[in-house]
Structures are given as structure tokens and as C-alpha cells.
PDB file of C-alpha atoms and ligand atoms in Angstrom:
ATOM      1  CA  MET L   1       0.000   0.000   0.000  1.00  0.00           C
ATOM      2  CA  SER L   2       2.939   2.292   0.420  1.00  0.00           C
ATOM      3  CA  ASN L   3       3.175   4.786  -2.416  1.00  0.00           C
ATOM      4  CA  ASN L   4       5.089   7.967  -3.037  1.00  0.00           C
ATOM      5  CA  LYS L   5       2.118  10.270  -3.252  1.00  0.00           C
ATOM      6  CA  TYR L   6       1.710  12.932  -0.631  1.00  0.00           C
ATOM      7  CA  LYS L   7      -1.506  12.434   1.298  1.00  0.00           C
ATOM      8  CA  ILE L   8      -3.599  15.568   1.783  1.00  0.00           C
ATOM      9  CA  LEU L   9      -6.557  15.892   4.128  1.00  0.00           C
ATOM     10  CA  VAL L  10      -9.123  18.413   2.891  1.00  0.00           C
ATOM     11  CA  CYS L  11     -11.458  19.591   5.643  1.00  0.00           C
ATOM     12  CA  GLU L  12     -14.270  21.711   4.231  1.00  0.00           C
ATOM     13  CA  ASP L  13     -18.020  21.517   4.817  1.00  0.00           C
ATOM     14  CA  ASP L  14     -18.978  23.120   1.494  1.00  0.00           C
ATOM     15  CA  LYS L  15     -19.333  20.130  -0.833  1.00  0.00           C
ATOM     16  CA  ASN L  16     -18.701  22.100  -4.014  1.00  0.00           C
ATOM     17  CA  ILE L  17     -15.482  23.670  -2.792  1.00  0.00           C
ATOM     18  CA  ARG L  18     -14.373  20.368  -1.284  1.00  0.00           C
ATOM     19  CA  SER L  19     -14.843  18.565  -4.552  1.00  0.00           C
ATOM     20  CA  VAL L  20     -13.076  21.288  -6.586  1.00  0.00           C
ATOM     21  CA  VAL L  21     -10.109  21.216  -4.215  1.00  0.00           C
ATOM     22  CA  ALA L  22      -9.979  17.411  -4.210  1.00  0.00           C
ATOM     23  CA  THR L  23     -10.108  17.250  -7.997  1.00  0.00           C
ATOM     24  CA  VAL L  24      -7.386  19.868  -8.448  1.00  0.00           C
ATOM     25  CA  LEU L  25      -5.118  18.059  -6.004  1.00  0.00           C
ATOM     26  CA  GLU L  26      -5.720  14.622  -7.495  1.00  0.00           C
ATOM     27  CA  THR L  27      -5.044  16.000 -10.981  1.00  0.00           C
ATOM     28  CA  ASN L  28      -1.739  17.257  -9.643  1.00  0.00           C
ATOM     29  CA  GLY L  29      -0.728  13.848  -8.350  1.00  0.00           C
ATOM     30  CA  TYR L  30      -1.730  14.046  -4.699  1.00  0.00           C
ATOM     31  CA  GLN L  31      -3.713  11.492  -2.743  1.00  0.00           C
ATOM     32  CA  VAL L  32      -6.747  13.141  -1.148  1.00  0.00           C
ATOM     33  CA  ILE L  33      -8.858  12.263   1.874  1.00  0.00           C
ATOM     34  CA  VAL L  34     -11.757  14.466   2.925  1.00  0.00           C
ATOM     35  CA  ALA L  35     -13.624  15.556   6.042  1.00  0.00           C
ATOM     36  CA  GLY L  36     -16.661  17.800   6.510  1.00  0.00           C
ATOM     37  CA  SER L  37     -16.306  18.752  10.153  1.00  0.00           C
ATOM     38  CA  CYS L  38     -13.676  19.412  12.778  1.00  0.00           C
ATOM     39  CA  ALA L  39     -14.386  16.121  14.566  1.00  0.00           C
ATOM     40  CA  GLU L  40     -14.165  14.155  11.336  1.00  0.00           C
ATOM     41  CA  ALA L  41     -10.914  15.907  10.422  1.00  0.00           C
ATOM     42  CA  GLU L  42      -9.380  14.990  13.779  1.00  0.00           C
ATOM     43  CA  MET L  43     -10.396  11.378  13.335  1.00  0.00           C
ATOM     44  CA  MET L  44      -9.037  11.226   9.778  1.00  0.00           C
ATOM     45  CA  ALA L  45      -5.808  12.941  10.808  1.00  0.00           C
ATOM     46  CA  SER L  46      -5.096  10.454  13.573  1.00  0.00           C
ATOM     47  CA  SER L  47      -6.069   7.444  11.472  1.00  0.00           C
ATOM     48  CA  TYR L  48      -4.341   8.362   8.218  1.00  0.00           C
ATOM     49  CA  VAL L  49      -1.578  10.795   9.227  1.00  0.00           C
ATOM     50  CA  PRO L  50      -1.728  13.151   6.227  1.00  0.00           C
ATOM     51  CA  ASP L  51       1.345  15.002   4.962  1.00  0.00           C
ATOM     52  CA  LEU L  52      -0.669  18.217   4.723  1.00  0.00           C
ATOM     53  CA  VAL L  53      -4.044  19.502   5.915  1.00  0.00           C
ATOM     54  CA  ILE L  54      -6.141  22.033   3.993  1.00  0.00           C
ATOM     55  CA  LEU L  55      -8.509  23.512   6.507  1.00  0.00           C
ATOM     56  CA  ASP L  56     -11.642  25.633   6.301  1.00  0.00           C
ATOM     57  CA  LEU L  57     -12.243  27.687   9.450  1.00  0.00           C
ATOM     58  CA  GLY L  58     -16.043  27.938   9.348  1.00  0.00           C
ATOM     59  CA  LEU L  59     -16.997  24.352  10.162  1.00  0.00           C
ATOM     60  CA  PRO L  60     -20.368  23.120  11.400  1.00  0.00           C
ATOM     61  CA  ASP L  61     -19.279  21.599  14.719  1.00  0.00           C
ATOM     62  CA  ARG L  62     -16.363  23.712  15.926  1.00  0.00           C
ATOM     63  CA  ASP L  63     -14.160  26.488  14.640  1.00  0.00           C
ATOM     64  CA  GLY L  64     -11.273  25.293  12.465  1.00  0.00           C
ATOM     65  CA  THR L  65      -8.835  27.138  14.723  1.00  0.00           C
ATOM     66  CA  GLU L  66      -9.584  24.480  17.337  1.00  0.00           C
ATOM     67  CA  PHE L  67      -8.316  21.851  14.938  1.00  0.00           C
ATOM     68  CA  ILE L  68      -5.078  23.828  14.581  1.00  0.00           C
ATOM     69  CA  ARG L  69      -4.624  24.239  18.330  1.00  0.00           C
ATOM     70  CA  ASN L  70      -5.288  20.581  18.926  1.00  0.00           C
ATOM     71  CA  ALA L  71      -3.028  19.397  16.091  1.00  0.00           C
ATOM     72  CA  ARG L  72      -0.162  21.589  17.265  1.00  0.00           C
ATOM     73  CA  SER L  73      -0.140  19.958  20.678  1.00  0.00           C
ATOM     74  CA  HIS L  74       1.272  16.797  19.087  1.00  0.00           C
ATOM     75  CA  SER L  75       1.985  17.263  15.375  1.00  0.00           C
ATOM     76  CA  GLY L  76       4.018  19.373  13.003  1.00  0.00           C
ATOM     77  CA  VAL L  77       1.871  18.591   9.965  1.00  0.00           C
ATOM     78  CA  PRO L  78       1.629  21.634   7.685  1.00  0.00           C
ATOM     79  CA  ILE L  79      -1.835  23.208   7.828  1.00  0.00           C
ATOM     80  CA  LEU L  80      -2.987  25.390   4.965  1.00  0.00           C
ATOM     81  CA  VAL L  81      -5.997  27.454   5.960  1.00  0.00           C
ATOM     82  CA  LEU L  82      -8.565  28.029   3.242  1.00  0.00           C
ATOM     83  CA  SER L  83     -11.067  30.540   4.502  1.00  0.00           C
ATOM     84  CA  ALA L  84     -13.645  33.120   3.524  1.00  0.00           C
ATOM     85  CA  ARG L  85     -12.463  35.244   6.446  1.00  0.00           C
ATOM     86  CA  THR L  86     -10.369  37.943   4.863  1.00  0.00           C
ATOM     87  CA  GLY L  87      -9.550  40.019   7.948  1.00  0.00           C
ATOM     88  CA  GLU L  88      -5.922  40.427   8.877  1.00  0.00           C
ATOM     89  CA  ARG L  89      -6.688  39.461  12.452  1.00  0.00           C
ATOM     90  CA  ASP L  90      -8.214  36.142  11.392  1.00  0.00           C
ATOM     91  CA  LYS L  91      -5.117  35.323   9.380  1.00  0.00           C
ATOM     92  CA  ILE L  92      -2.776  36.312  12.157  1.00  0.00           C
ATOM     93  CA  GLU L  93      -4.748  34.315  14.686  1.00  0.00           C
ATOM     94  CA  ALA L  94      -4.611  31.182  12.527  1.00  0.00           C
ATOM     95  CA  LEU L  95      -0.908  31.614  11.770  1.00  0.00           C
ATOM     96  CA  ASP L  96      -0.049  32.369  15.388  1.00  0.00           C
ATOM     97  CA  MET L  97      -1.772  29.176  16.364  1.00  0.00           C
ATOM     98  CA  GLY L  98       0.504  27.300  14.018  1.00  0.00           C
ATOM     99  CA  ALA L  99      -1.128  27.310  10.589  1.00  0.00           C
ATOM    100  CA  THR L 100       1.532  27.109   7.880  1.00  0.00           C
ATOM    101  CA  ASP L 101      -0.134  29.380   5.338  1.00  0.00           C
ATOM    102  CA  TYR L 102      -3.428  31.084   4.580  1.00  0.00           C
ATOM    103  CA  ILE L 103      -5.490  31.364   1.391  1.00  0.00           C
ATOM    104  CA  THR L 104      -8.671  33.389   1.165  1.00  0.00           C
ATOM    105  CA  LYS L 105     -11.732  32.409  -0.841  1.00  0.00           C
ATOM    106  CA  PRO L 106     -12.305  32.799  -3.714  1.00  0.00           C
ATOM    107  CA  PHE L 107      -8.957  31.395  -4.756  1.00  0.00           C
ATOM    108  CA  GLY L 108      -7.322  30.395  -8.021  1.00  0.00           C
ATOM    109  CA  THR L 109      -6.526  26.711  -8.454  1.00  0.00           C
ATOM    110  CA  GLY L 110      -3.025  27.564  -9.684  1.00  0.00           C
ATOM    111  CA  GLU L 111      -2.406  29.526  -6.516  1.00  0.00           C
ATOM    112  CA  LEU L 112      -3.720  26.664  -4.391  1.00  0.00           C
ATOM    113  CA  VAL L 113      -1.365  24.133  -5.968  1.00  0.00           C
ATOM    114  CA  ALA L 114       1.594  26.502  -5.645  1.00  0.00           C
ATOM    115  CA  ARG L 115       0.858  27.022  -1.944  1.00  0.00           C
ATOM    116  CA  VAL L 116       0.476  23.279  -1.389  1.00  0.00           C
ATOM    117  CA  ARG L 117       3.846  22.660  -2.990  1.00  0.00           C
ATOM    118  CA  ALA L 118       5.475  25.343  -0.857  1.00  0.00           C
ATOM    119  CA  ALA L 119       3.885  24.016   2.338  1.00  0.00           C
ATOM    120  CA  LEU L 120       5.063  20.489   1.575  1.00  0.00           C
ATOM    121  CA  ARG L 121       8.611  21.752   1.127  1.00  0.00           C
ATOM    122  CA  THR L 122       8.533  22.845   4.762  1.00  0.00           C
ATOM    123  CA  VAL L 123       7.961  19.215   5.783  1.00  0.00           C
ATOM    124  CA  LYS L 124      10.795  17.812   3.756  1.00  0.00           C
ATOM    125  CA  SER L 125      13.295  20.040   5.497  1.00  0.00           C
ATOM    126  CA  VAL L 126      12.508  18.618   8.948  1.00  0.00           C
ATOM    127  CA  GLY L 127      12.596  15.071  10.286  1.00  0.00           C
ATOM    128  CA  GLY L 128      15.181  12.490   9.518  1.00  0.00           C
ATOM    129  CA  VAL L 129      14.882  12.065   5.779  1.00  0.00           C
ATOM    130  CA  VAL L 130      18.216  13.301   4.617  1.00  0.00           C
ATOM    131  CA  SER L 131      18.996  14.123   0.984  1.00  0.00           C
ATOM    132  CA  LYS L 132      19.546  11.429  -1.656  1.00  0.00           C
ATOM    133  CA  GLY L 133      16.845   9.154  -0.284  1.00  0.00           C
ATOM    134  CA  VAL L 134      18.679   8.010   2.813  1.00  0.00           C
ATOM    135  CA  PHE L 135      17.526   8.080   6.423  1.00  0.00           C
ATOM    136  CA  GLU L 136      20.006   7.898   9.295  1.00  0.00           C
ATOM    137  CA  LEU L 137      19.438   7.452  13.001  1.00  0.00           C
ATOM    138  CA  ASN L 138      21.796   6.179  15.694  1.00  0.00           C
ATOM    139  CA  GLY L 139      23.751   4.000  13.287  1.00  0.00           C
ATOM    140  CA  MET L 140      20.711   2.789  11.355  1.00  0.00           C
ATOM    141  CA  VAL L 141      20.617   3.694   7.680  1.00  0.00           C
ATOM    142  CA  ILE L 142      17.590   3.182   5.444  1.00  0.00           C
ATOM    143  CA  ASP L 143      18.361   3.351   1.746  1.00  0.00           C
ATOM    144  CA  TYR L 144      14.894   3.983   0.314  1.00  0.00           C
ATOM    145  CA  GLY L 145      15.940   3.471  -3.310  1.00  0.00           C
ATOM    146  CA  ARG L 146      17.361   0.002  -2.623  1.00  0.00           C
ATOM    147  CA  ARG L 147      14.953  -0.829   0.226  1.00  0.00           C
ATOM    148  CA  LEU L 148      17.987  -1.735   2.261  1.00  0.00           C
ATOM    149  CA  VAL L 149      18.506  -1.306   5.995  1.00  0.00           C
ATOM    150  CA  THR L 150      21.837  -1.436   7.777  1.00  0.00           C
ATOM    151  CA  ILE L 151      22.719  -1.028  11.423  1.00  0.00           C
ATOM    152  CA  ASP L 152      26.306  -0.088  12.203  1.00  0.00           C
ATOM    153  CA  GLY L 153      27.136  -1.085   8.629  1.00  0.00           C
ATOM    154  CA  GLU L 154      25.592  -4.569   8.822  1.00  0.00           C
ATOM    155  CA  GLU L 155      22.613  -5.314   6.599  1.00  0.00           C
ATOM    156  CA  ILE L 156      19.525  -6.567   8.400  1.00  0.00           C
ATOM    157  CA  LYS L 157      17.184  -8.784   6.407  1.00  0.00           C
ATOM    158  CA  LEU L 158      13.581  -7.644   6.626  1.00  0.00           C
ATOM    159  CA  THR L 159      10.372  -8.991   5.146  1.00  0.00           C
ATOM    160  CA  GLN L 160       8.421  -6.665   2.826  1.00  0.00           C
ATOM    161  CA  THR L 161       5.982  -5.882   5.621  1.00  0.00           C
ATOM    162  CA  GLU L 162       8.688  -5.173   8.174  1.00  0.00           C
ATOM    163  CA  TYR L 163      10.450  -2.898   5.705  1.00  0.00           C
ATOM    164  CA  ASN L 164       7.220  -1.068   4.843  1.00  0.00           C
ATOM    165  CA  ILE L 165       6.515  -0.447   8.521  1.00  0.00           C
ATOM    166  CA  LEU L 166       9.998   0.921   9.118  1.00  0.00           C
ATOM    167  CA  ASP L 167       9.864   3.048   5.948  1.00  0.00           C
ATOM    168  CA  PHE L 168       6.514   4.549   6.984  1.00  0.00           C
ATOM    169  CA  MET L 169       7.643   5.194  10.570  1.00  0.00           C
ATOM    170  CA  SER L 170      10.849   6.873   9.396  1.00  0.00           C
ATOM    171  CA  HIS L 171       8.808   9.420   7.455  1.00  0.00           C
ATOM    172  CA  HIS L 172       7.029  10.468  10.638  1.00  0.00           C
ATOM    173  CA  THR L 173       9.815  10.759  13.174  1.00  0.00           C
ATOM    174  CA  GLY L 174       8.961  12.357  16.464  1.00  0.00           C
ATOM    175  CA  GLN L 175       5.266  11.549  16.071  1.00  0.00           C
ATOM    176  CA  VAL L 176       3.489   8.759  17.891  1.00  0.00           C
ATOM    177  CA  MET L 177       2.044   6.604  15.127  1.00  0.00           C
ATOM    178  CA  THR L 178      -1.123   4.957  16.370  1.00  0.00           C
ATOM    179  CA  TYR L 179      -1.815   1.287  15.670  1.00  0.00           C
ATOM    180  CA  THR L 180      -4.628   2.333  13.321  1.00  0.00           C
ATOM    181  CA  SER L 181      -2.468   4.741  11.325  1.00  0.00           C
ATOM    182  CA  ILE L 182       0.213   2.104  10.729  1.00  0.00           C
ATOM    183  CA  ILE L 183      -2.335  -0.598   9.922  1.00  0.00           C
ATOM    184  CA  ASN L 184      -4.135   1.640   7.406  1.00  0.00           C
ATOM    185  CA  GLU L 185      -0.870   2.480   5.699  1.00  0.00           C
ATOM    186  CA  ILE L 186       0.538  -1.030   5.530  1.00  0.00           C
ATOM    187  CA  TRP L 187      -2.526  -3.210   4.953  1.00  0.00           C
ATOM    188  CA  GLY L 188      -4.991  -0.582   3.703  1.00  0.00           C
ATOM    189  CA  HIS L 189      -7.734  -1.843   5.973  1.00  0.00           C
ATOM    190  CA  SER L 190      -8.235  -2.984   9.502  1.00  0.00           C
ATOM    191  CA  ASP L 191      -9.666  -6.262  10.748  1.00  0.00           C
ATOM    192  CA  LEU L 192     -10.013  -7.987  14.103  1.00  0.00           C
ATOM    193  CA  ASN L 193      -6.510  -9.378  14.024  1.00  0.00           C
ATOM    194  CA  ALA L 194      -4.834  -6.273  12.652  1.00  0.00           C
ATOM    195  CA  ILE L 195      -3.313  -5.014  15.887  1.00  0.00           C
ATOM    196  CA  LYS L 196      -2.029  -8.458  16.799  1.00  0.00           C
ATOM    197  CA  LYS L 197      -0.537  -8.791  13.305  1.00  0.00           C
ATOM    198  CA  LEU L 198       1.141  -5.399  13.637  1.00  0.00           C
ATOM    199  CA  GLN L 199       2.519  -6.267  17.078  1.00  0.00           C
ATOM    200  CA  VAL L 200       3.971  -9.533  15.790  1.00  0.00           C
ATOM    201  CA  ASN L 201       5.627  -7.785  12.843  1.00  0.00           C
ATOM    202  CA  MET L 202       6.912  -5.054  15.110  1.00  0.00           C
ATOM    203  CA  ALA L 203       8.313  -7.557  17.611  1.00  0.00           C
ATOM    204  CA  ASN L 204      10.166  -9.352  14.807  1.00  0.00           C
ATOM    205  CA  LEU L 205      11.407  -6.074  13.380  1.00  0.00           C
ATOM    206  CA  ARG L 206      12.701  -4.895  16.749  1.00  0.00           C
ATOM    207  CA  LYS L 207      14.328  -8.271  17.415  1.00  0.00           C
ATOM    208  CA  LYS L 208      16.154  -8.104  14.066  1.00  0.00           C
ATOM    209  CA  MET L 209      17.314  -4.618  14.982  1.00  0.00           C
ATOM    210  CA  GLY L 210      18.755  -5.972  18.204  1.00  0.00           C
ATOM    211  CA  THR L 211      16.357  -3.985  20.356  1.00  0.00           C
ATOM    212  CA  LYS L 212      16.228  -4.992  24.005  1.00  0.00           C
ATOM    213  CA  PRO L 213      13.185  -4.317  26.200  1.00  0.00           C
ATOM    214  CA  GLY L 214      13.077  -0.650  27.188  1.00  0.00           C
ATOM    215  CA  ASP L 215      15.633   0.222  24.524  1.00  0.00           C
ATOM    216  CA  ASN L 216      14.773   3.457  22.673  1.00  0.00           C
ATOM    217  CA  ARG L 217      17.550   3.454  20.119  1.00  0.00           C
ATOM    218  CA  PHE L 218      15.298   2.926  17.097  1.00  0.00           C
ATOM    219  CA  ILE L 219      11.609   2.275  17.615  1.00  0.00           C
ATOM    220  CA  ILE L 220       9.946   3.361  20.817  1.00  0.00           C
ATOM    221  CA  ASN L 221       6.995   1.296  22.031  1.00  0.00           C
ATOM    222  CA  GLU L 222       4.236   3.632  23.213  1.00  0.00           C
ATOM    223  CA  LEU L 223       2.319   1.032  25.173  1.00  0.00           C
ATOM    224  CA  GLY L 224      -1.346   0.749  24.267  1.00  0.00           C
ATOM    225  CA  VAL L 225      -1.101   3.549  21.715  1.00  0.00           C
ATOM    226  CA  GLY L 226       1.405   2.830  18.981  1.00  0.00           C
ATOM    227  CA  TYR L 227       5.062   3.336  18.117  1.00  0.00           C
ATOM    228  CA  ARG L 228       7.417   6.213  17.533  1.00  0.00           C
ATOM    229  CA  ILE L 229      10.814   6.792  16.019  1.00  0.00           C
ATOM    230  CA  GLN L 230      12.628   9.630  17.706  1.00  0.00           C
ATOM    231  CA  ASP L 231      13.689  12.657  15.695  1.00  0.00           C
ATOM    232  CA  PRO L 232      17.318  12.300  14.611  1.00  0.00           C
ATOM    233  CA  MET L 233      19.316  15.168  16.093  1.00  0.00           C
TER     234      MET L 233
HETATM  235 CA1  LIG R 301     -17.288  26.513   5.734  1.00  0.00          CA
END
């Protein structure tokens, strides 16, 4: 299920605007998931871990700024506000809260795509994905092009699933990845045994990496919640 497309969550209650935005983004090669309320957006964000969020502020259940405040307590995902509010104070408030950028309605689709591209560039410059498709952390190197993992120079042999899990986790360093978010990414769907299956794969992966109980060198076990790879310094 792992692909190279950036995943964008579009949260907008106006169906017409939502569908225009989704179509423009898909045409430009992005994967799009949608939400129509603040609550739905929060659920989608924790289940699917988007690379970018496009957020309307006037939502039926709560104000979009609450989504921003909430997201910023645990996530650095870029948030592009798309709002009919044109006042300077509204923009400043959203940006102060941690929004990455702000577009007012009506907007041009060319402008939207340009802003999306710029916002995504801010993600690439943080985290542990170093240039030339290589990730490095505490002696572990992931060569994405060759799907090869070494620790202190020694190759470790991983199954496809184990590699996919590690690849996905390495793109979200510093964030706790919930069981559901990993399961959705790796298997595309969840079933009754999904968490057990993930835990078995993770146990094997950590064993191959030489991880001892309580060892936080590579993958941190957030008991009952998920897993996390620390941000490389
Ligand atoms: Ca609205």
C-alpha cells in the first residue's frame, strides 16, 4: 500500500469547494482524503496521518482554529488554511496558532497548488529524511531506493511488511504513530486481528534490529497507543 504520493486531508463543509479542491489536487498527483467537520478531520488525521491539511475555518461543529490548536499539541503537519475570512486578524490568529499558510476564498486553483507545494517543502526540510533518499538514526541507515537497511554497517534482512513499517515510521519521526495509522498504511484496511498482526511484525522487526526491552535506540513502544521513532538530532 505504500506509495510515493503525498496524502492531503481536505477539511471543508462546502461540498462544491471540497470537490473542486480534491479534484485539483488529485489532478496534480496528490492522494486526497476528505472531512466535513472538525471532529471528522481529527479522526481522519489520527487514522491516516496526512502530509498536509487544507482547513476551512467555518466548520459546522467547531471552529477550524480548534483543529489547529489541537493538532499543534502533538503534530508538526503543515496546515494550509482556506477561509472566507479575509480580515488580517483572522489570518494572524490562525498563523499564530501554528497554521503554515493562509489562502482566502475565492482562490485560483493555480495559486492553491503553488501554496500546497510550498507548504510540503517545509515538511521535507525537517525530520530524519536526509537528501539522496537516505535516512540515518543512531547508526541505522535506510536506503529507500534500494529498500535496504543497515545497522552499524551490517545489513539486516527484513520482510516486505517489516520494511514497509519501518519506511513509513521513518517518514514520521517524532510523532506517535497509532496502531490504526500504521495498519491503514501497511494493509490498507483494519480487521479484528490487525493489531495483533502489527505487534507480531513489530516484535520481529525490533528483534532483528537488536532492540532490548526498554531500549529506545530505534523504535519506541508507546504502550497501548502505537510506536514512535525519535527525531534524529
Ligand atoms: Ca465553511
